[in-house]
mmCIF file of C-alpha atoms in Angstrom:
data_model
loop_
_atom_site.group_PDB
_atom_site.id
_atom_site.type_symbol
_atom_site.label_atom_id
_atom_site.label_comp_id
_atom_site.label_asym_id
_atom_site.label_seq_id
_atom_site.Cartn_x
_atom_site.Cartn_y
_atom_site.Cartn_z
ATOM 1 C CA UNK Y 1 20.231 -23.626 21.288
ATOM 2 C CA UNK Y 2 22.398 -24.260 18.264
ATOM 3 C CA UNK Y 3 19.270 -24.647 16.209
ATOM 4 C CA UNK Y 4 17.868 -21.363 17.710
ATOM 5 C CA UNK Y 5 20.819 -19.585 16.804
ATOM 6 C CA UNK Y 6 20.851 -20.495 13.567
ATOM 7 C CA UNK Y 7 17.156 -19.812 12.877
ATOM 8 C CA UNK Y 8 18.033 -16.217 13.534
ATOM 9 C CA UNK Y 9 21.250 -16.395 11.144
ATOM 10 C CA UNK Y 10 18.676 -17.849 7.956
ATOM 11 C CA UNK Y 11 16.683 -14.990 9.225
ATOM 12 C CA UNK Y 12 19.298 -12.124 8.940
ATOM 13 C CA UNK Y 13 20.472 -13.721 6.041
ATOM 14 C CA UNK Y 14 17.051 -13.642 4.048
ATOM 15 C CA UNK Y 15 16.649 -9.546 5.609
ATOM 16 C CA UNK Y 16 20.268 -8.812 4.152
ATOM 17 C CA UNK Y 17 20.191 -10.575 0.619
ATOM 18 C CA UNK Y 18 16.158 -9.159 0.001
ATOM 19 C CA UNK Y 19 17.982 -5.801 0.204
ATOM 20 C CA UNK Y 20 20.559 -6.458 -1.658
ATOM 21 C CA UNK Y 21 18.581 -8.167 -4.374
ATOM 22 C CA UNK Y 22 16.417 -5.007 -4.426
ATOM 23 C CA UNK Y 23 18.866 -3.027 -5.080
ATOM 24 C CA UNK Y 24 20.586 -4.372 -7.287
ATOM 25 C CA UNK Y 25 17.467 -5.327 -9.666
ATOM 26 C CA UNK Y 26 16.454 -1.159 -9.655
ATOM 27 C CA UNK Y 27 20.113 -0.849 -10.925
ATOM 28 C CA UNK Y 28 19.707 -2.783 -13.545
ATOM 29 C CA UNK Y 29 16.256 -1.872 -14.457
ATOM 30 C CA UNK Y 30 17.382 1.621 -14.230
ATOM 31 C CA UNK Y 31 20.549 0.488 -16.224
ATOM 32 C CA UNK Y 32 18.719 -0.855 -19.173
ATOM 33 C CA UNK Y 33 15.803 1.865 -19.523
ATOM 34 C CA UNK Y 34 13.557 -1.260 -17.463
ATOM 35 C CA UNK Y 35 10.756 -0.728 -15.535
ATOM 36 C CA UNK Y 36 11.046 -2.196 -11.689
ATOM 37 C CA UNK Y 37 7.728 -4.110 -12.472
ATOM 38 C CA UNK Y 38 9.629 -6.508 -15.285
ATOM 39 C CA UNK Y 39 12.426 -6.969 -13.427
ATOM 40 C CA UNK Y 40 10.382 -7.886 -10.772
ATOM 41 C CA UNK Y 41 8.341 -10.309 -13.205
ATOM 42 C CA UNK Y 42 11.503 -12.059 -14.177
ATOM 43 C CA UNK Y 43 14.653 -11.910 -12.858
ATOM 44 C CA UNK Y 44 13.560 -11.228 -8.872
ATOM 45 C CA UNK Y 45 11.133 -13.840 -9.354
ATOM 46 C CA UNK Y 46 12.771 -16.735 -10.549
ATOM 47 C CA UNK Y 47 15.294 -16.003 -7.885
ATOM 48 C CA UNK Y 48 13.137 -15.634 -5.217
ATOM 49 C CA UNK Y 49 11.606 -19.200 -6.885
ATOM 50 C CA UNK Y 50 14.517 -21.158 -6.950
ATOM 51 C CA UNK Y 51 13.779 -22.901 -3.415
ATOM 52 C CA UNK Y 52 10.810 -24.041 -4.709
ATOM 53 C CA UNK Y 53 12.088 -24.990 -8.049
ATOM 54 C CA UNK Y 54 15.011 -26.930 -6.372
ATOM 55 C CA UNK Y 55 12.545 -28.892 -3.673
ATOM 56 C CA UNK Y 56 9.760 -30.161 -6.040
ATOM 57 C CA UNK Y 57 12.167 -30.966 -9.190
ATOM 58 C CA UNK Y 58 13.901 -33.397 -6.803
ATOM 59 C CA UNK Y 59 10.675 -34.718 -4.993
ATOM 60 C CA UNK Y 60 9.222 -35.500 -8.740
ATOM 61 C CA UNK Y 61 12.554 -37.651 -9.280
ATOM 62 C CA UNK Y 62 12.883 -38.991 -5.435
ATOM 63 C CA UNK Y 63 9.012 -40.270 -6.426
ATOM 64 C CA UNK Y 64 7.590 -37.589 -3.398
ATOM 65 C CA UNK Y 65 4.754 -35.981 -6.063
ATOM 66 C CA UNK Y 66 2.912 -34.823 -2.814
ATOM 67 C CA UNK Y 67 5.705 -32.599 -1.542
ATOM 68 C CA UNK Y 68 6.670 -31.401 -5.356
ATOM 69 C CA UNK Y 69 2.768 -30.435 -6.001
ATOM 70 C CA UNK Y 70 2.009 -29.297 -2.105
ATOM 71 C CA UNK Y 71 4.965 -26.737 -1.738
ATOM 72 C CA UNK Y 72 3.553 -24.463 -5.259
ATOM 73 C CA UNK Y 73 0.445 -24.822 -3.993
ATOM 74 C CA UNK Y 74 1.513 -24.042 -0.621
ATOM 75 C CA UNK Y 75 3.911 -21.127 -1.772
ATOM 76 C CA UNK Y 76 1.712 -19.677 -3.875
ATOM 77 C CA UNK Y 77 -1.276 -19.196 -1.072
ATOM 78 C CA UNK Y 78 1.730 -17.971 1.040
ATOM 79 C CA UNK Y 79 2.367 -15.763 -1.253
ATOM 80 C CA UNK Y 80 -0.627 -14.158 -2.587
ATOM 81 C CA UNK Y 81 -2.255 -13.894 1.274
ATOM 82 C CA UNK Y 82 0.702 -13.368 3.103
ATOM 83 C CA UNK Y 83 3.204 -11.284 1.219
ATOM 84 C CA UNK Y 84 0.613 -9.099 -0.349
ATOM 85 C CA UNK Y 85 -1.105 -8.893 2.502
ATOM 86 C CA UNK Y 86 1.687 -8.104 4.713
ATOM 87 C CA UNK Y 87 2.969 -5.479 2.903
ATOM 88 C CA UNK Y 88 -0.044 -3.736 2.761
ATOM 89 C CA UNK Y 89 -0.443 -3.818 6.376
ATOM 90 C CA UNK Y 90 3.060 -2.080 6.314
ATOM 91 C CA UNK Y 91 2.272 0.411 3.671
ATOM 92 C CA UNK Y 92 -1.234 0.339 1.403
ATOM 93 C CA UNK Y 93 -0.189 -0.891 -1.913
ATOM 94 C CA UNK Y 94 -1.181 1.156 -4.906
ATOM 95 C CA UNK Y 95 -1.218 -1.580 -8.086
ATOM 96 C CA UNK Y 96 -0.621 0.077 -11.607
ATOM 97 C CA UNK Y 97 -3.835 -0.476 -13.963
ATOM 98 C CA UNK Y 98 -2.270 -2.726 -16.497
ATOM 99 C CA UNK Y 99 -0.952 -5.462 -13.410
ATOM 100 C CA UNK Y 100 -4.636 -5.702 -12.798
ATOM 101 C CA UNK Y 101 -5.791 -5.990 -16.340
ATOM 102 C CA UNK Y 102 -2.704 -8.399 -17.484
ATOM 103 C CA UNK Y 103 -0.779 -10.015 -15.133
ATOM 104 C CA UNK Y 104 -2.938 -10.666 -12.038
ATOM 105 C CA UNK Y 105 -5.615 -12.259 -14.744
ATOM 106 C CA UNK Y 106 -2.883 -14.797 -15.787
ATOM 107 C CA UNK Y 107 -2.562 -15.445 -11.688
ATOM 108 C CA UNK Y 108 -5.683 -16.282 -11.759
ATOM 109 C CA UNK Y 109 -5.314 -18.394 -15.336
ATOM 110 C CA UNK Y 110 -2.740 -20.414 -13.621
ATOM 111 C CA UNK Y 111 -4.622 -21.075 -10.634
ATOM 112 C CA UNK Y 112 -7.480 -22.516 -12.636
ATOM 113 C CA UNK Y 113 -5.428 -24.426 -14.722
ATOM 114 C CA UNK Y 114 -4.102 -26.763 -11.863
ATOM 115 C CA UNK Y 115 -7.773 -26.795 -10.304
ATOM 116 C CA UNK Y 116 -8.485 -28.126 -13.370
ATOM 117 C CA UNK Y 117 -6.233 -31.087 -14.003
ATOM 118 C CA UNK Y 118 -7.158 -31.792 -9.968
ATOM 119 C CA UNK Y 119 -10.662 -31.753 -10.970
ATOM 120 C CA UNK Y 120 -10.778 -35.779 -12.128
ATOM 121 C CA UNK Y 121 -11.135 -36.891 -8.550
ATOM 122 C CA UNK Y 122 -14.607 -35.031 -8.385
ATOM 123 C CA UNK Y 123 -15.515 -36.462 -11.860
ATOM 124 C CA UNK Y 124 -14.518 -40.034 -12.023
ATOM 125 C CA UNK Y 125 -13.320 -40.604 -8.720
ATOM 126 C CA UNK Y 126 -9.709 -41.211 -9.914
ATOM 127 C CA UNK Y 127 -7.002 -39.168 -8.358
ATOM 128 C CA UNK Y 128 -5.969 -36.556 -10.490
ATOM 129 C CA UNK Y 129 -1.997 -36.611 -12.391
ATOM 130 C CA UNK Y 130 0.046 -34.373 -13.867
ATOM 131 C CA UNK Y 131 1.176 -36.313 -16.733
ATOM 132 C CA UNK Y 132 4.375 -35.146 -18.913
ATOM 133 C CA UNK Y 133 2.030 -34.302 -21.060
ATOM 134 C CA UNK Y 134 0.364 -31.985 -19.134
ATOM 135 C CA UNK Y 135 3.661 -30.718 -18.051
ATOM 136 C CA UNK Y 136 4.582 -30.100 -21.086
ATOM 137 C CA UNK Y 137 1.378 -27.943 -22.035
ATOM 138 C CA UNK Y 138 2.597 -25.761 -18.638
ATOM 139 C CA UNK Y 139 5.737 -25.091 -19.908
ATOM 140 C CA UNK Y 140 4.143 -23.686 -23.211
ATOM 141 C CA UNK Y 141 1.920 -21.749 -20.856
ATOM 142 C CA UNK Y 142 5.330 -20.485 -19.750
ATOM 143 C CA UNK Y 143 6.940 -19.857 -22.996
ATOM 144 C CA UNK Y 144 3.899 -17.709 -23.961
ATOM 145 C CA UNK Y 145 4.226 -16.207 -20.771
ATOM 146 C CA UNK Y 146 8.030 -14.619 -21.094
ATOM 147 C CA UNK Y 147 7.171 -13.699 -24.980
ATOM 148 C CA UNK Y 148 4.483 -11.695 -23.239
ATOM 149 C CA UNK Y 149 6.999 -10.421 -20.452
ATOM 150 C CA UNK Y 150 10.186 -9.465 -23.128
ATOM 151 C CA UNK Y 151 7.041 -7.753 -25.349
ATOM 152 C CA UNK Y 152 5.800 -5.569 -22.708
ATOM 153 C CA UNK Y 153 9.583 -4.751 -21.976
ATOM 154 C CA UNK Y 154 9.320 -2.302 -24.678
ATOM 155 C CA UNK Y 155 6.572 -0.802 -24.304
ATOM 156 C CA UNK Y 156 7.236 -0.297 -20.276
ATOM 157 C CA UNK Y 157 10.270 2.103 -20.053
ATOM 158 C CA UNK Y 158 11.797 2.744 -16.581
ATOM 159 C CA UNK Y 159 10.296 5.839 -15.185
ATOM 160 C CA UNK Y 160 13.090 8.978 -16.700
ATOM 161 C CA UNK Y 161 12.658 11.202 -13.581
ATOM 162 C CA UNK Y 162 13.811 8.111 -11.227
ATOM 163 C CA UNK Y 163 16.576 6.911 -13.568
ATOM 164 C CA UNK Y 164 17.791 10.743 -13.538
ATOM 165 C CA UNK Y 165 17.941 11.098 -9.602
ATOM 166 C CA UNK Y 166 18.908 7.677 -8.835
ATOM 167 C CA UNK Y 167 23.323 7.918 -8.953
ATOM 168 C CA UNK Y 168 24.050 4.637 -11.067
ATOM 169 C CA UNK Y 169 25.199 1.842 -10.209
ATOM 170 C CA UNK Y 170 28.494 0.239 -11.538
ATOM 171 C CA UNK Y 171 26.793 -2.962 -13.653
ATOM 172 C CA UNK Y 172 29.551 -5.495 -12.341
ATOM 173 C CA UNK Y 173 28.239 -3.937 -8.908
ATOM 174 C CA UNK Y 174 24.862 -4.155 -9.693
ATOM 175 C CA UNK Y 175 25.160 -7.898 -11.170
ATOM 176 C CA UNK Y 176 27.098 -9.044 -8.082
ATOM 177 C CA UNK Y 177 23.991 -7.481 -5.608
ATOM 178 C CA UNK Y 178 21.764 -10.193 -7.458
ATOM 179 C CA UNK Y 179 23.649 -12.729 -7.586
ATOM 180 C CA UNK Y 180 25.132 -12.404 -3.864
ATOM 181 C CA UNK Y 181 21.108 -11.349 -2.316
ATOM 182 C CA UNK Y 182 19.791 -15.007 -4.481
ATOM 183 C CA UNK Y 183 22.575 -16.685 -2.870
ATOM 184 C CA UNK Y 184 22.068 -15.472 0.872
ATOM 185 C CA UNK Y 185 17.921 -15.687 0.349
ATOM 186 C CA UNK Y 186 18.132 -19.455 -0.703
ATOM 187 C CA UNK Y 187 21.146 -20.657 1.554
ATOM 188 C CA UNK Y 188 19.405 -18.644 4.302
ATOM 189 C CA UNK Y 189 15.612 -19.691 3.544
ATOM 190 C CA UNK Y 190 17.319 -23.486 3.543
ATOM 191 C CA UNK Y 191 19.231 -22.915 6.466
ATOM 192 C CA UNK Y 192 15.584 -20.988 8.538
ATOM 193 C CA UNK Y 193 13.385 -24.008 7.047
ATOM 194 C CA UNK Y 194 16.038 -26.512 8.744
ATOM 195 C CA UNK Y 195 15.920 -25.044 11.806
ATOM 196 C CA UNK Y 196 12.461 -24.273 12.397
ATOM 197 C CA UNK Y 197 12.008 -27.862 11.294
ATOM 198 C CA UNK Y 198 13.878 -29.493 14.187
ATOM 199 C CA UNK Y 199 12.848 -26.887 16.819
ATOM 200 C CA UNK Y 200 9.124 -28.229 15.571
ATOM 201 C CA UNK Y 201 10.157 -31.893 15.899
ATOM 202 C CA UNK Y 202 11.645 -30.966 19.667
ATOM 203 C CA UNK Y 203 8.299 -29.694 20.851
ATOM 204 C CA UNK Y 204 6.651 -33.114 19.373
ATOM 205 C CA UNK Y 205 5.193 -31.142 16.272
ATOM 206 C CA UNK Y 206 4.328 -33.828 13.370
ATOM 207 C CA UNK Y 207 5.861 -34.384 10.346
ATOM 208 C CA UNK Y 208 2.587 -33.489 8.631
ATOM 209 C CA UNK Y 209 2.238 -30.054 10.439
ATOM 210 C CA UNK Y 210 5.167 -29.407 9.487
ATOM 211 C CA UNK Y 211 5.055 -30.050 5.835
ATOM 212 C CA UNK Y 212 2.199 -28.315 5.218
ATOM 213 C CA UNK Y 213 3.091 -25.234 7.727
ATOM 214 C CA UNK Y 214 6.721 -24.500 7.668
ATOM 215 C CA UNK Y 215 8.032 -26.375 4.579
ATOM 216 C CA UNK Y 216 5.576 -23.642 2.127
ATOM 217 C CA UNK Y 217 5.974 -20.665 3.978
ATOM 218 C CA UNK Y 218 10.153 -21.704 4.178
ATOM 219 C CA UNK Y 219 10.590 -21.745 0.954
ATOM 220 C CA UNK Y 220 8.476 -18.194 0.435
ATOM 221 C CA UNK Y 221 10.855 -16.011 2.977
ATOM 222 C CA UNK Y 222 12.581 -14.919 -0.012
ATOM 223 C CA UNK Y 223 9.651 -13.739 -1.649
ATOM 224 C CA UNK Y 224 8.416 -12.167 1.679
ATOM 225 C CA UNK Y 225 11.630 -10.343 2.350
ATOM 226 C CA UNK Y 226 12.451 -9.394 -1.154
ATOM 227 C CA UNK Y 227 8.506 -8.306 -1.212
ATOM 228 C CA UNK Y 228 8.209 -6.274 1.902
ATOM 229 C CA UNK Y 229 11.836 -4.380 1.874
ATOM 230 C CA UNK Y 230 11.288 -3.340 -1.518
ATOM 231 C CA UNK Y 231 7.693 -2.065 -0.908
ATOM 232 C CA UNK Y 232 9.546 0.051 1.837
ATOM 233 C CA UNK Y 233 11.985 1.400 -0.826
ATOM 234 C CA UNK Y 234 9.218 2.423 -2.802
ATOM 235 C CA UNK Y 235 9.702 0.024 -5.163
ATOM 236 C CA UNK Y 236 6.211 -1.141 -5.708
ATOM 237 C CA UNK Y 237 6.505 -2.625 -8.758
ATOM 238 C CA UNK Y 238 9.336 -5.336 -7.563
ATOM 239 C CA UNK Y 239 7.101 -5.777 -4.655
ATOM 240 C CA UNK Y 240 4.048 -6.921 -6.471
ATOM 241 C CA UNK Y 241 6.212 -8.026 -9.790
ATOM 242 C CA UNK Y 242 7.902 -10.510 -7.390
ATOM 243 C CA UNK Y 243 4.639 -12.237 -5.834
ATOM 244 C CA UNK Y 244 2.787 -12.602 -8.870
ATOM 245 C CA UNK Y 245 5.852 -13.405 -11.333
ATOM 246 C CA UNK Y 246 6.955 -15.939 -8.483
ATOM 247 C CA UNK Y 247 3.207 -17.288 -8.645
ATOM 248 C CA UNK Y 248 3.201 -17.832 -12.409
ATOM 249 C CA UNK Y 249 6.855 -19.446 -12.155
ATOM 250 C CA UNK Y 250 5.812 -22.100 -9.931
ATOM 251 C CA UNK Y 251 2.966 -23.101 -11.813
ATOM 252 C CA UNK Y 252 4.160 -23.339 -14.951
ATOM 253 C CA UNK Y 253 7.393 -23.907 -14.454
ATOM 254 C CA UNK Y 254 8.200 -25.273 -11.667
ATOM 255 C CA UNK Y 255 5.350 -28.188 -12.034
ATOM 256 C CA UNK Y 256 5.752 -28.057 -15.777
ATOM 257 C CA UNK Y 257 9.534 -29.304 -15.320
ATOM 258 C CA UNK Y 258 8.631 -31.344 -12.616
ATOM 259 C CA UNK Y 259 5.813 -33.232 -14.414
ATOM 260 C CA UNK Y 260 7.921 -34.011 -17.320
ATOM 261 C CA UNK Y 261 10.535 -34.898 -15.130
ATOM 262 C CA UNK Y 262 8.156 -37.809 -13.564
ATOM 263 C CA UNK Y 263 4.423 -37.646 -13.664
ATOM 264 C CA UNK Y 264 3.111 -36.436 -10.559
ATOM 265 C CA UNK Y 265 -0.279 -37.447 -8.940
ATOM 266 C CA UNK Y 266 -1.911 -35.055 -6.620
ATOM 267 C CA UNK Y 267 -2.362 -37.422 -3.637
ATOM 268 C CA UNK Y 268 -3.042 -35.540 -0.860
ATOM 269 C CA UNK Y 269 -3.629 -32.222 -2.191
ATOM 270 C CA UNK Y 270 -7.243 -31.907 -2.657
ATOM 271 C CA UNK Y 271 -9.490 -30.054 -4.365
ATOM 272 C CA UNK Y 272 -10.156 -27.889 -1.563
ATOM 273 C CA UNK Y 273 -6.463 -26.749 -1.760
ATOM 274 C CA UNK Y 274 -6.715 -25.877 -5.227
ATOM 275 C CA UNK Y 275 -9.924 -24.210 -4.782
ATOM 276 C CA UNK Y 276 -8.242 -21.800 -1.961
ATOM 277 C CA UNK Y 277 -4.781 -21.071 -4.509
ATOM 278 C CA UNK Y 278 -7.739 -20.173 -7.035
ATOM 279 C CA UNK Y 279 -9.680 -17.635 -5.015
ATOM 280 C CA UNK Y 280 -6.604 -16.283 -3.343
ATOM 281 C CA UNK Y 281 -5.707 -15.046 -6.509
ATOM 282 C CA UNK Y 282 -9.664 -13.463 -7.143
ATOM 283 C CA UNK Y 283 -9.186 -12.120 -4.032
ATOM 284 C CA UNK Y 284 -6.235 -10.067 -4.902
ATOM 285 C CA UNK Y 285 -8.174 -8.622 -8.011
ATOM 286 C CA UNK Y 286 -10.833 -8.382 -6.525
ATOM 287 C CA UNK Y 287 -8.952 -6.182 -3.511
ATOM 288 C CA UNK Y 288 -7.239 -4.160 -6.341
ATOM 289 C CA UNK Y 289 -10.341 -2.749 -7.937
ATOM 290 C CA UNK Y 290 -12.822 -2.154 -5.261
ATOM 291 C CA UNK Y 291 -13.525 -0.473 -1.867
ATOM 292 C CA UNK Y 292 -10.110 1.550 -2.700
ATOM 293 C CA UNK Y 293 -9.213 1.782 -6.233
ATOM 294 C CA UNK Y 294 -6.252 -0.429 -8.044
ATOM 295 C CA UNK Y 295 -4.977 -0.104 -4.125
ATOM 296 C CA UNK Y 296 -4.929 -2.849 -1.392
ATOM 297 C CA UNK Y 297 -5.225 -1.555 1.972
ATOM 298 C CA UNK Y 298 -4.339 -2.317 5.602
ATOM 299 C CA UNK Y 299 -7.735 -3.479 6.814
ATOM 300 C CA UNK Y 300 -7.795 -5.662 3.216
ATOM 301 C CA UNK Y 301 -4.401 -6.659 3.608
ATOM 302 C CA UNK Y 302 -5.165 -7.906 7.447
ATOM 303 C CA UNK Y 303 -7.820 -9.780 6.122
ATOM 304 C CA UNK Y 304 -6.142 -11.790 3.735
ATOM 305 C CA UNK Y 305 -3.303 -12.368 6.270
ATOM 306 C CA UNK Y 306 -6.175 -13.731 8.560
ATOM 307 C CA UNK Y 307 -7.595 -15.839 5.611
ATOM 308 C CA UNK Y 308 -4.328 -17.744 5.505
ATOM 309 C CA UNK Y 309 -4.353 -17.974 8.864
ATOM 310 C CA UNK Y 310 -7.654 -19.785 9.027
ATOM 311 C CA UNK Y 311 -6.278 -21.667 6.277
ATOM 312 C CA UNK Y 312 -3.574 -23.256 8.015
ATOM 313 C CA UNK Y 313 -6.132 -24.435 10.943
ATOM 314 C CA UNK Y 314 -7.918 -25.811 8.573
ATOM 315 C CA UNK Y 315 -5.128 -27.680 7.579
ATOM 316 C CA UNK Y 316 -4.108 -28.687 10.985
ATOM 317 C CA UNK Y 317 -7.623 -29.589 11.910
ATOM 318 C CA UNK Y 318 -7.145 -32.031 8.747
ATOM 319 C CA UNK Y 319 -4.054 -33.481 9.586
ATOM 320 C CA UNK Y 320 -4.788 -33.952 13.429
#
């Protein structure tokens, strides 16, 4: 009971900071002549991030490299099926033409990049690490990444006629939205991943089904909530900024931190993992430009909810 109850607390807390992160991210964009799309490319997505920043930094130094590597990979199928494919279910998702020339396409770079360094167990029959060195070339990677982000902050204004309807909001007001919606969506994310957790190991689920079920998709409700409330707002541009940003974060940052940290072999993530992560992210482009153009909609959104679905029995399938 007590773990029921406070699966539904995590819950209302990820619903009620997502909003208020929202919110208080169009202030500020609004505030400093931003579009929503690079505040959703930075500062909603590291936020949203920080669960999985915080849980594979300290499974690279607790010597856990499958649970630091697993929950980006994870995540970031979570992310790209689910969240994007959720929210169009909920509303089809028109995607501006320069996310689909420029950001999605560094998605996809990311993706391959970690299929690539996995890639040694199909050529040599060695399993695969992530050396410091190669965490070190990912956080390059990520350096070149936010030059490219603080660059296109120039040349992407917020949009005049919204700033000019919009009342503003006071920027200690605005500041304390972020910081208080992070707080709730991490403590709460924690607090639904806990619970779900032991209600899992009460109905005899394994530790392995649960690791590679709720542990990723935990540590995503942020993105998910933040995602889907601010497609609802209208705010299209934090909803797709966030999943993509958060995508590109975890990669590069997240293992790129974590690998120097400790070197981290890819144990039981295989290559069929990293081959999913990779065309999850074609799949989105791919979605944006055709049938419906530079717009996902709810039948393509469905099906990439129902690819990560049949993901996950593969998974299961795996582990049984």
């Amino acid at each position: 009971m007590l773990n029921a109850i406070l699966l539904v607390v995590g819950l209302a807390l990820i619903l009620g900071g997502a909003n208020y992160l929202t919110d208080g991210s169009a202030a500020i964009a609004r505030r400093f002549g931003l579009s929503d799309l690079i505040v959703g490319l930075t500062i909603v997505a590291f936020g949203t991030s920080a669960p999985e920043f915080t849980i594979s930094v300290m499974s690279a130094v607790a010597g856990n490299a499958g649970m630091a590597i697993g929950n980006v990979v994870g995540s970031n199928i979570f992310n790209t099926l689910v969240i994007i494919g959720v929210v169009a279910l909920i509303r089809p998702l028109r995607i501006e033409r320069s996310i689909m020339t420029n950001e999605i396409p560094l998605v996809i770079v990311a993706s391959l990049a970690l299929l690539a360094m996995g890639c040694s167990m199909w050529l040599d029959g060695t399993i695969p690490v992530i050396s410091r060195v190669s965490g070190i070339l990912l956080l390059l990677f990520f350096a070149i990444f936010m030059r490219y982000i603080f660059a296109s902050a120039k040349k992407e204004p917020a949009d005049e006629k919204e700033v000019q309807t919009k009342r503003p909001v006071r920027m200690w007001l605005s500041c304390l939205m972020v910081v208080g919606g992070l707080a709730a969506l991490v403590y709460g994310g924690d607090m639904f991943v806990d619970s779900a957790s032991a209600i899992a190991g009460s109905l005899g689920v394994s530790d392995a089904v649960i690791g590679l079920t709720i542990v990723a998709a935990g540590t995503s409700l942020p993105e998910l909530a933040t995602s889907v409330v601010a497609a609802m707002k209208g705010n299209n541009g934090i909803a797709v900024g966030n999943v993509i940003g958060s995508n590109i974060f975890n990669i590069f940052l997240v293992l790129g931190v974590a690998g120097t940290v400790c070197p981290l072999p890819f144990g039981g993530i295989s290559v069929a993992d990293l081959m999913v992560l990779a065309g999850s992210a074609v799949l989105f482009l791919l979605f944006g430009w055709f049938f419906r153009e530079r717009t996902i909609t709810r039948a393509e959104g469905g099906f990439m909810a129902a690819c990560y679905v049949a993901y996950i029995i593969y998974l299961i399938s795996q582990a049984a």
